[in-house]
Structures are given as C-alpha cells and as structure tokens.
Coordinates of C-alpha atoms in Angstrom, one line a residue:
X1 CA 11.4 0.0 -15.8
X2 CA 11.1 -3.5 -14.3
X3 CA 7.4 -4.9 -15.2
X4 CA 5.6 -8.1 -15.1
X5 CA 3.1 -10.0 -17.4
X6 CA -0.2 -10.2 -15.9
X7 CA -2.0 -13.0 -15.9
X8 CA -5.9 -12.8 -16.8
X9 CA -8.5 -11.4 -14.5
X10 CA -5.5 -11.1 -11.4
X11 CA -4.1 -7.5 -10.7
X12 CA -2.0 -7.1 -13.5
X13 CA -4.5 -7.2 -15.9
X14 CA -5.2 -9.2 -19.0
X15 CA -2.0 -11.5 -20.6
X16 CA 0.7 -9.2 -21.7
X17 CA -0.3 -6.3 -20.3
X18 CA 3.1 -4.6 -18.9
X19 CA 2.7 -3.6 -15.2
X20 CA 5.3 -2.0 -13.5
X21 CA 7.2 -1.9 -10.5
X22 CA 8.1 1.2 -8.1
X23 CA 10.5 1.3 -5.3
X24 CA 8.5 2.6 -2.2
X25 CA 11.4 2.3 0.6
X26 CA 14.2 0.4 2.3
X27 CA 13.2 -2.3 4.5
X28 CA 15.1 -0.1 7.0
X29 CA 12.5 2.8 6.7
X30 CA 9.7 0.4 7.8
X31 CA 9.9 -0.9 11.9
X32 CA 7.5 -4.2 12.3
X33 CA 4.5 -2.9 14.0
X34 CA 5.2 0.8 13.4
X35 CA 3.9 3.9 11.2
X36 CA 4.4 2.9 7.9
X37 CA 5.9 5.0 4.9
X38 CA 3.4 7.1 2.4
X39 CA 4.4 6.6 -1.7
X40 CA 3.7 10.3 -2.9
X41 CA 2.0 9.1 -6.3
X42 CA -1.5 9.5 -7.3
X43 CA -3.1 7.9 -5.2
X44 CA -0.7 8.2 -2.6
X45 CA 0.0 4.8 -1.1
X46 CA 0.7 3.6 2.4
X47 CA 3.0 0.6 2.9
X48 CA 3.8 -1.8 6.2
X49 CA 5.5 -3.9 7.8
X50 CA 4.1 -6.3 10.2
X51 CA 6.2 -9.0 11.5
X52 CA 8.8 -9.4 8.6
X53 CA 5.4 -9.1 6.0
X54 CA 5.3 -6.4 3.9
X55 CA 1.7 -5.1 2.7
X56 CA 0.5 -1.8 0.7
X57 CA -2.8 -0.6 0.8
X58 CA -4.3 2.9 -0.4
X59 CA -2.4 5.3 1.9
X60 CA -6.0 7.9 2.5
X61 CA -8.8 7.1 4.7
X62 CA -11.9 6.6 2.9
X63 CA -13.7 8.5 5.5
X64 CA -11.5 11.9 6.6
X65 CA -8.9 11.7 3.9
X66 CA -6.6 11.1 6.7
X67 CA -2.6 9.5 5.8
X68 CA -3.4 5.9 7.0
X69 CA 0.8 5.9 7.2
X70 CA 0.9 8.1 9.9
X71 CA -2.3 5.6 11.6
X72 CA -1.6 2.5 14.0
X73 CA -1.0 -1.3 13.5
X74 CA -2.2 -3.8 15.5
X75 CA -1.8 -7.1 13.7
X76 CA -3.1 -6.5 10.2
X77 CA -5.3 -4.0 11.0
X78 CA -4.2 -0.1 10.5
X79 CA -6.7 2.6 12.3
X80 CA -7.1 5.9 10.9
X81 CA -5.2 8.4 13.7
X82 CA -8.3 10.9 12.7
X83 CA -11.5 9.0 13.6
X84 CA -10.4 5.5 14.2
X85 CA -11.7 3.8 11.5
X86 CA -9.8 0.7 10.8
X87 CA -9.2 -1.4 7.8
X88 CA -7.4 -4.7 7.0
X89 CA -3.8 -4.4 5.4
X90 CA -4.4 -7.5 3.9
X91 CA -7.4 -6.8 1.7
X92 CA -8.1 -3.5 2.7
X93 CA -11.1 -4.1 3.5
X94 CA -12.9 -1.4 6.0
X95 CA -13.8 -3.2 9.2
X96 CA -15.4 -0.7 10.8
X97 CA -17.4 3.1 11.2
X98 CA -17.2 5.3 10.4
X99 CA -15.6 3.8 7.2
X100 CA -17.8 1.8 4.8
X101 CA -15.6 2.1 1.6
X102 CA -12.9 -0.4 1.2
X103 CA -9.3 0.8 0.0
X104 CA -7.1 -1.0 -2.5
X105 CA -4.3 -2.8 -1.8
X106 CA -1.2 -3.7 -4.3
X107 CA 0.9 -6.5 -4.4
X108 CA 4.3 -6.3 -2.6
X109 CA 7.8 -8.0 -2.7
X110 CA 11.7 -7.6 -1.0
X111 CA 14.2 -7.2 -3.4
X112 CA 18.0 -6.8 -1.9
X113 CA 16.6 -4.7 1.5
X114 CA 14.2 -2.5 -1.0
X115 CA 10.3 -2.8 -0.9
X116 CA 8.5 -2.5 -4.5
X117 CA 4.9 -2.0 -5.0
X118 CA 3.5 -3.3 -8.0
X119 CA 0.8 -0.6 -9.3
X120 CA -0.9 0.1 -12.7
X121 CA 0.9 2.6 -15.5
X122 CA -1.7 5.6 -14.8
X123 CA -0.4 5.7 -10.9
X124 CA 3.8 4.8 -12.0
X125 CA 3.5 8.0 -14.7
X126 CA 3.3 10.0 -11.6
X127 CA 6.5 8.6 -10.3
X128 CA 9.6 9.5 -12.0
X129 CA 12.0 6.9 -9.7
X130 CA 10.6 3.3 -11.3
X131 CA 12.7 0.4 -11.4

C-alpha cells in the first residue's frame, strides 16, 4: 500500500498518520471535458479530467443521490444529469439549487498514465486494489 505522511491540520491528517493511495483509472479512461469515471468504494467517488487537470470529488449528488460521473463538465463545474445542480470540481463546493450541501473533494496525482486518489483508511478498507 503506497501512503503518505500527513502534515497537521491538511487532508492527511495529523504528522504520521499513514494515508493511502488508490488507483481510480488510466488517464485513458478519462477524455478532457467528458463523463468522468465512478471509484466503487464507500463513498463512491467521481474523478475528472478537465483540460490535462485531474480532480476527484464525492461521486453522489447531495441533493438526488445522483452519480455526479455520469453528470456534465463545463470548466470546473460538473452538473448533476438528475436535477441540474452543479458543484465546483475544485472544492466541491455546491454552486447552486437545488443543492445546498457541499461534497468532498480528494487530492489527486498522475503516476506513469494511472490516476490515484488519495482518501482516508475507513474509505481504502473498502477497496481491495490499493497501491
């Protein structure tokens, strides 16, 4: 399992705490612009690729429980294909109704044409293919 130290207060955690890596796709698998690939872990998670960046945000709409993979990109935004809420890849923030509850997002990085997601040990347990 390939992990990193987190530094205090940032999204690893406190000093020392191990936090691992998954392998979500191929940088193949995600077309700039386009649907983007669900992570079946719990939560699932959505990730994206918009203009050679790669971003990861919680993959289910806060509002209809929609896949926010399956929604469409425009820029850094991704709208729910259910009820067009839309919500900012980059901090997940919701931007507008009828979503008012922000998602998570997780850090991301390109590793030899693979995409990892960094996420916490409760959601890698539910993962059997960590790197």
């Amino acid at each position: 399992m390939a992990t990193r130290w987190g530094a205090a207060g940032g999204c690893g955690g406190e000093r020392g705490v191990a936090v691992p890596w998954i392998k979500a796709c191929s940088v193949d698998d995600l077309e700039p612009g386009g649907e983007g690939v669900r992570v079946d872990v719990d939560p699932p998670i959505a990730v994206f690729n918009v203009d050679g960046e790669f971003y990861a945000i919680d993959d289910t709409c806060s509002h209809g429980q929609s896949s926010l993979a399956e929604g469409y990109v425009e820029g850094c935004t991704v709208e729910c294909n259910w009820h067009f809420a839309k919500f900012d890849l980059r901090t997940g923030r919701a931007l507008c109704l009828p979503a008012t509850v922000d998602l998570r997002t997780y850090p991301v990085r390109v590793e030899g044409g693979e995409v990892y997601v960094e996420v916490t040990e409760s959601i890698a347990a539910t993962l059997s293919d960590i790197v």
